[in-house]
Structures are given as structure tokens and as C-alpha cells.
Amino acid sequence: MNVSEIIRTKRDVREFSSQPVSKEDKLAILEAARMAGSGLNSQHWRFILIEDKSELEALARLSTTGEWVAGANFAVIILTEKNRPYHALDAGRALTNMQLEAWNRGIASCIYTGFREAEMRKRYGIPEKYSIDVVVGFGYPARKIVGKKNRKPLEEIAYSNKFGQPLNIK
Ligand SMILES: Cc1cc2nc3c(=O)[nH]c(=O)nc-3n(C[C@H](O)[C@H](O)[C@H](O)COP(=O)(O)O)c2cc1C
């Protein structure tokens, strides 16, 4: 797939098959995160890899909006230094790289942002300096992905020159 195809076809998937993801693929996904740009090239993200079934189940128990992660093949907790004003943007760039790299390899993923923060910090030893931005679960999709993305028309979200002014691309 080329980049356009990956962007256009990628869906967020919450149900995974039991097919294992190779070490090589996991490494490539983490490397894709490492290749992301960050403000001032500060590279302040940190990534915690969770692979064991029992650990994925424990991660799910600490979640409020991502219980499906129990069925993932592996998950990554993405952290950034919270005093950096652009830290969420940096987390998002690393996350997107990972999800697109995975999709290119036939591996699906989804993210969640709801979790019991204090318990997460304790279990994974996460210092206060770091924000727990997002958890992303990966695996081969449980079934063939059907249906189109549900997205607003471009005219509704993109303007020319001024907020609300109709898009008029030259
Ligand atoms: C900032 C953000 C937060 C999200 N939080 C959750 C979440 O807590 N739990 C969850 O299951 N999905 C979460 N999602 C996934 C979205 O529901 C998903 O990206 C959206 O439905 C589009 O899916 P699609 O690309 O397959 O159409 C989140 C996505 C984003 C971008």
C-alpha cells in the first residue's frame, strides 16, 4: 500500500484474532514511533510495551473506555512530558506513525484515553513528570473490515482564507 491507500483505508479495530504478531512487526511499529517528529526534536515520548495475556487483562481492568485491549495481541502505553505545551501533539504524531505502520503490515489497532490514572501510574511505575496520553492496542483484525469511514464532507471542516468561508481551492 502507498501512504494514500493506508490513510484512506485504515480503520480503528477493537476485535482481534488470536494470530500472533511477530517480533519484527512489533519492532517496526515501535521504530515508527521513534521516527516521529516532536517539538524542538525533544523526543520526550516514552513507550511501555505490554505483551503477556495476563498483563493485557490487567491493563484492561484499569481502563474505563478500552476494555477491548484485553483481546489485543500487544499494547503500548504512550507517555510524554506533561509540562511541554505541545506534548499531546507529539504523542499524536508518534501514535499515528505506529497505527499507520501497523496497518501497512495488516495489523489493526485502536486507542483509548479513559483509564484510572493513579492506578496506572502505580502499576507501571510512571513518574509524575509524564502524562499518560493514550494506550494503543494492536493485533490482526478478528474479521474482514467492511464499511466506509464515517467522515464529514470536506466543505464542512475546511475553509478558504477565513473561518467559515467556503473552501475554494485554486
Ligand atoms: C483522541 C481520541 C480518543 C479516542 N478514545 C477512544 C477510547 O477511549 N476508546 C475507544 O474505544 N476508542 C477511542 N477512540 C477511537 C475512535 O472512536 C475512532 O478513532 C473513531 O471512531 C474513528 O474510527 P474509524 O477510523 O475506524 O472510522 C479515540 C480516538 C481518538 C482520536
Tab-separated table of C-alpha atoms and ligand atoms in Angstrom:
chain	number	residue	atom	x	y	z
A	1	MET	CA	0.000	0.000	0.000
A	2	ASN	CA	1.139	3.531	-0.589
A	3	VAL	CA	0.633	6.235	2.027
A	4	SER	CA	-2.641	7.474	0.477
A	5	GLU	CA	-4.104	3.968	0.490
A	6	ILE	CA	-3.060	3.423	4.095
A	7	ILE	CA	-4.640	6.701	5.208
A	8	ARG	CA	-7.853	6.116	3.277
A	9	THR	CA	-8.415	2.506	4.312
A	10	LYS	CA	-7.217	2.431	7.924
A	11	ARG	CA	-9.947	1.809	10.460
A	12	ASP	CA	-9.810	1.602	14.215
A	13	VAL	CA	-10.428	-2.018	15.194
A	14	ARG	CA	-11.313	-3.314	18.660
A	15	GLU	CA	-11.682	-7.023	17.992
A	16	PHE	CA	-8.599	-9.051	17.270
A	17	SER	CA	-7.807	-12.595	16.162
A	18	SER	CA	-5.517	-14.885	18.131
A	19	GLN	CA	-2.896	-14.770	15.349
A	20	PRO	CA	0.344	-13.631	16.951
A	21	VAL	CA	2.151	-10.518	15.749
A	22	SER	CA	5.818	-11.170	15.006
A	23	LYS	CA	8.655	-9.617	16.960
A	24	GLU	CA	9.803	-7.977	13.711
A	25	ASP	CA	6.417	-6.290	13.231
A	26	LYS	CA	6.307	-5.105	16.847
A	27	LEU	CA	9.775	-3.665	16.490
A	28	ALA	CA	8.832	-1.905	13.227
A	29	ILE	CA	5.801	-0.353	14.932
A	30	LEU	CA	7.912	0.952	17.815
A	31	GLU	CA	10.529	2.198	15.351
A	32	ALA	CA	7.787	4.103	13.521
A	33	ALA	CA	7.038	5.895	16.792
A	34	ARG	CA	10.699	6.725	17.242
A	35	MET	CA	10.781	8.271	13.756
A	36	ALA	CA	8.011	10.767	14.593
A	37	GLY	CA	8.833	14.430	14.771
A	38	SER	CA	8.500	16.193	18.112
A	39	GLY	CA	8.637	19.826	19.197
A	40	LEU	CA	12.257	21.054	19.248
A	41	ASN	CA	13.099	17.425	18.334
A	42	SER	CA	12.941	16.831	22.074
A	43	GLN	CA	11.845	13.163	21.701
A	44	HIS	CA	10.339	13.214	25.146
A	45	TRP	CA	7.865	10.387	24.447
A	46	ARG	CA	8.274	7.114	26.305
A	47	PHE	CA	6.605	3.854	25.307
A	48	ILE	CA	5.723	0.927	27.547
A	49	LEU	CA	5.180	-2.335	25.669
A	50	ILE	CA	2.672	-4.809	27.143
A	51	GLU	CA	2.616	-8.292	25.572
A	52	ASP	CA	1.592	-11.011	28.003
A	53	LYS	CA	-2.055	-12.037	28.023
A	54	SER	CA	-2.329	-11.642	31.798
A	55	GLU	CA	-0.729	-8.180	31.571
A	56	LEU	CA	-3.128	-7.126	28.806
A	57	GLU	CA	-6.014	-8.246	31.006
A	58	ALA	CA	-4.630	-6.228	33.903
A	59	LEU	CA	-4.301	-3.196	31.600
A	60	ALA	CA	-7.935	-3.652	30.558
A	61	ARG	CA	-9.060	-3.715	34.192
A	62	LEU	CA	-7.515	-0.263	34.699
A	63	SER	CA	-9.314	1.092	31.636
A	64	THR	CA	-12.682	2.832	31.599
A	65	THR	CA	-13.087	3.145	27.809
A	66	GLY	CA	-10.813	0.466	26.354
A	67	GLU	CA	-11.676	-2.850	27.952
A	68	TRP	CA	-11.272	-4.390	24.499
A	69	VAL	CA	-7.469	-4.159	24.985
A	70	ALA	CA	-7.685	-7.483	26.850
A	71	GLY	CA	-8.121	-9.119	23.434
A	72	ALA	CA	-5.241	-7.319	21.734
A	73	ASN	CA	-2.022	-9.099	20.853
A	74	PHE	CA	0.008	-6.322	22.392
A	75	ALA	CA	-0.423	-2.777	23.607
A	76	VAL	CA	1.700	0.310	24.026
A	77	ILE	CA	1.221	2.991	26.662
A	78	ILE	CA	2.344	6.351	25.268
A	79	LEU	CA	3.769	8.890	27.689
A	80	THR	CA	5.031	12.415	27.139
A	81	GLU	CA	6.465	15.074	29.421
A	82	LYS	CA	3.373	16.949	30.522
A	83	ASN	CA	4.986	20.352	31.067
A	84	ARG	CA	5.678	20.705	27.349
A	85	PRO	CA	2.824	22.732	25.862
A	86	TYR	CA	2.720	20.659	22.690
A	87	HIS	CA	3.060	17.277	24.364
A	88	ALA	CA	-0.304	15.921	23.216
A	89	LEU	CA	0.588	16.796	19.634
A	90	ASP	CA	3.860	14.926	19.979
A	91	ALA	CA	2.043	11.901	21.397
A	92	GLY	CA	-0.404	12.043	18.495
A	93	ARG	CA	2.326	12.084	15.893
A	94	ALA	CA	4.043	9.044	17.385
A	95	LEU	CA	0.695	7.277	17.721
A	96	THR	CA	-0.267	7.943	14.105
A	97	ASN	CA	3.064	6.641	12.843
A	98	MET	CA	2.556	3.449	14.829
A	99	GLN	CA	-1.009	2.881	13.657
A	100	LEU	CA	-0.139	3.519	10.002
A	101	GLU	CA	2.965	1.313	10.127
A	102	ALA	CA	0.831	-1.430	11.666
A	103	TRP	CA	-1.944	-1.069	9.079
A	104	ASN	CA	0.597	-1.347	6.276
A	105	ARG	CA	1.515	-4.737	7.738
A	106	GLY	CA	-2.107	-5.889	8.013
A	107	ILE	CA	-2.147	-5.230	11.744
A	108	ALA	CA	-5.072	-3.278	13.131
A	109	SER	CA	-5.257	-1.122	16.227
A	110	CYS	CA	-7.385	1.171	18.309
A	111	ILE	CA	-6.679	3.621	21.093
A	112	TYR	CA	-8.263	4.612	24.365
A	113	THR	CA	-7.843	7.531	26.679
A	114	GLY	CA	-10.037	6.526	29.605
A	115	PHE	CA	-8.212	4.841	32.494
A	116	ARG	CA	-7.712	5.076	36.222
A	117	GLU	CA	-4.655	7.258	36.188
A	118	ALA	CA	-3.374	6.799	39.739
A	119	GLU	CA	-3.554	3.024	39.425
A	120	MET	CA	-1.829	3.140	36.029
A	121	ARG	CA	0.999	5.211	37.499
A	122	LYS	CA	1.442	2.793	40.340
A	123	ARG	CA	1.330	-0.427	38.322
A	124	TYR	CA	3.672	0.763	35.578
A	125	GLY	CA	5.917	2.979	37.707
A	126	ILE	CA	5.162	6.090	35.658
A	127	PRO	CA	6.795	9.239	37.084
A	128	GLU	CA	4.606	12.310	37.725
A	129	LYS	CA	6.616	14.226	35.128
A	130	TYR	CA	4.946	12.174	32.390
A	131	SER	CA	1.430	12.448	31.084
A	132	ILE	CA	-0.254	9.153	30.217
A	133	ASP	CA	-1.593	10.299	26.875
A	134	VAL	CA	-3.038	7.212	25.311
A	135	VAL	CA	-2.982	3.442	25.201
A	136	VAL	CA	-2.973	1.701	21.821
A	137	GLY	CA	-3.816	-1.956	21.339
A	138	PHE	CA	-2.672	-3.912	18.278
A	139	GLY	CA	-3.491	-7.232	16.647
A	140	TYR	CA	-4.706	-8.865	13.472
A	141	PRO	CA	-8.367	-7.996	12.964
A	142	ALA	CA	-10.871	-10.635	14.056
A	143	ARG	CA	-12.820	-10.297	10.827
A	144	LYS	CA	-12.663	-8.671	7.423
A	145	ILE	CA	-13.137	-4.935	7.733
A	146	VAL	CA	-16.212	-3.752	5.884
A	147	GLY	CA	-17.864	-0.375	5.577
A	148	LYS	CA	-16.578	3.064	4.829
A	149	LYS	CA	-15.231	5.591	7.256
A	150	ASN	CA	-17.931	7.874	8.612
A	151	ARG	CA	-16.476	11.322	7.977
A	152	LYS	CA	-17.916	14.805	7.483
A	153	PRO	CA	-17.655	16.308	3.991
A	154	LEU	CA	-14.531	18.383	3.427
A	155	GLU	CA	-16.585	21.554	2.826
A	156	GLU	CA	-17.894	21.314	6.378
A	157	ILE	CA	-14.480	21.282	8.017
A	158	ALA	CA	-12.115	23.158	5.682
A	159	TYR	CA	-12.332	26.829	4.734
A	160	SER	CA	-10.541	29.253	2.449
A	161	ASN	CA	-8.908	32.337	3.943
A	162	LYS	CA	-11.291	32.822	6.880
A	163	PHE	CA	-13.172	30.719	9.391
A	164	GLY	CA	-16.486	29.672	7.877
A	165	GLN	CA	-15.652	30.894	4.381
A	166	PRO	CA	-16.392	28.194	1.775
A	167	LEU	CA	-13.454	26.196	0.542
A	168	ASN	CA	-12.378	27.395	-2.886
A	169	ILE	CA	-9.156	25.670	-3.889
A	170	LYS	CA	-7.317	27.461	-6.714
B	1	LIG	C1	-8.420	11.347	20.710
B	1	LIG	C2	-9.112	10.024	20.539
B	1	LIG	C3	-9.600	9.360	21.634
B	1	LIG	C4	-10.218	8.110	21.480
B	1	LIG	N1	-10.624	7.441	22.600
B	1	LIG	C5	-11.155	6.213	22.462
B	1	LIG	C6	-11.497	5.464	23.625
B	1	LIG	O1	-11.331	5.925	24.757
B	1	LIG	N2	-11.995	4.217	23.445
B	1	LIG	C7	-12.180	3.665	22.194
B	1	LIG	O2	-12.608	2.510	22.113
B	1	LIG	N3	-11.884	4.373	21.074
B	1	LIG	C8	-11.362	5.618	21.177
B	1	LIG	N4	-11.000	6.326	20.048
B	1	LIG	C9	-11.218	5.743	18.703
B	1	LIG	C10	-12.312	6.490	17.927
B	1	LIG	O3	-13.571	6.086	18.392
B	1	LIG	C11	-12.132	6.195	16.425
B	1	LIG	O4	-10.904	6.766	16.016
B	1	LIG	C12	-13.237	6.769	15.570
B	1	LIG	O5	-14.442	6.134	15.885
B	1	LIG	C13	-12.966	6.610	14.080
B	1	LIG	O6	-12.797	5.256	13.767
B	1	LIG	P1	-12.558	4.830	12.228
B	1	LIG	O7	-11.260	5.460	11.788
B	1	LIG	O8	-12.487	3.319	12.237
B	1	LIG	O9	-13.705	5.338	11.429
B	1	LIG	C14	-10.388	7.553	20.183
B	1	LIG	C15	-9.893	8.248	19.076
B	1	LIG	C16	-9.247	9.453	19.246
B	1	LIG	C17	-8.678	10.138	18.024
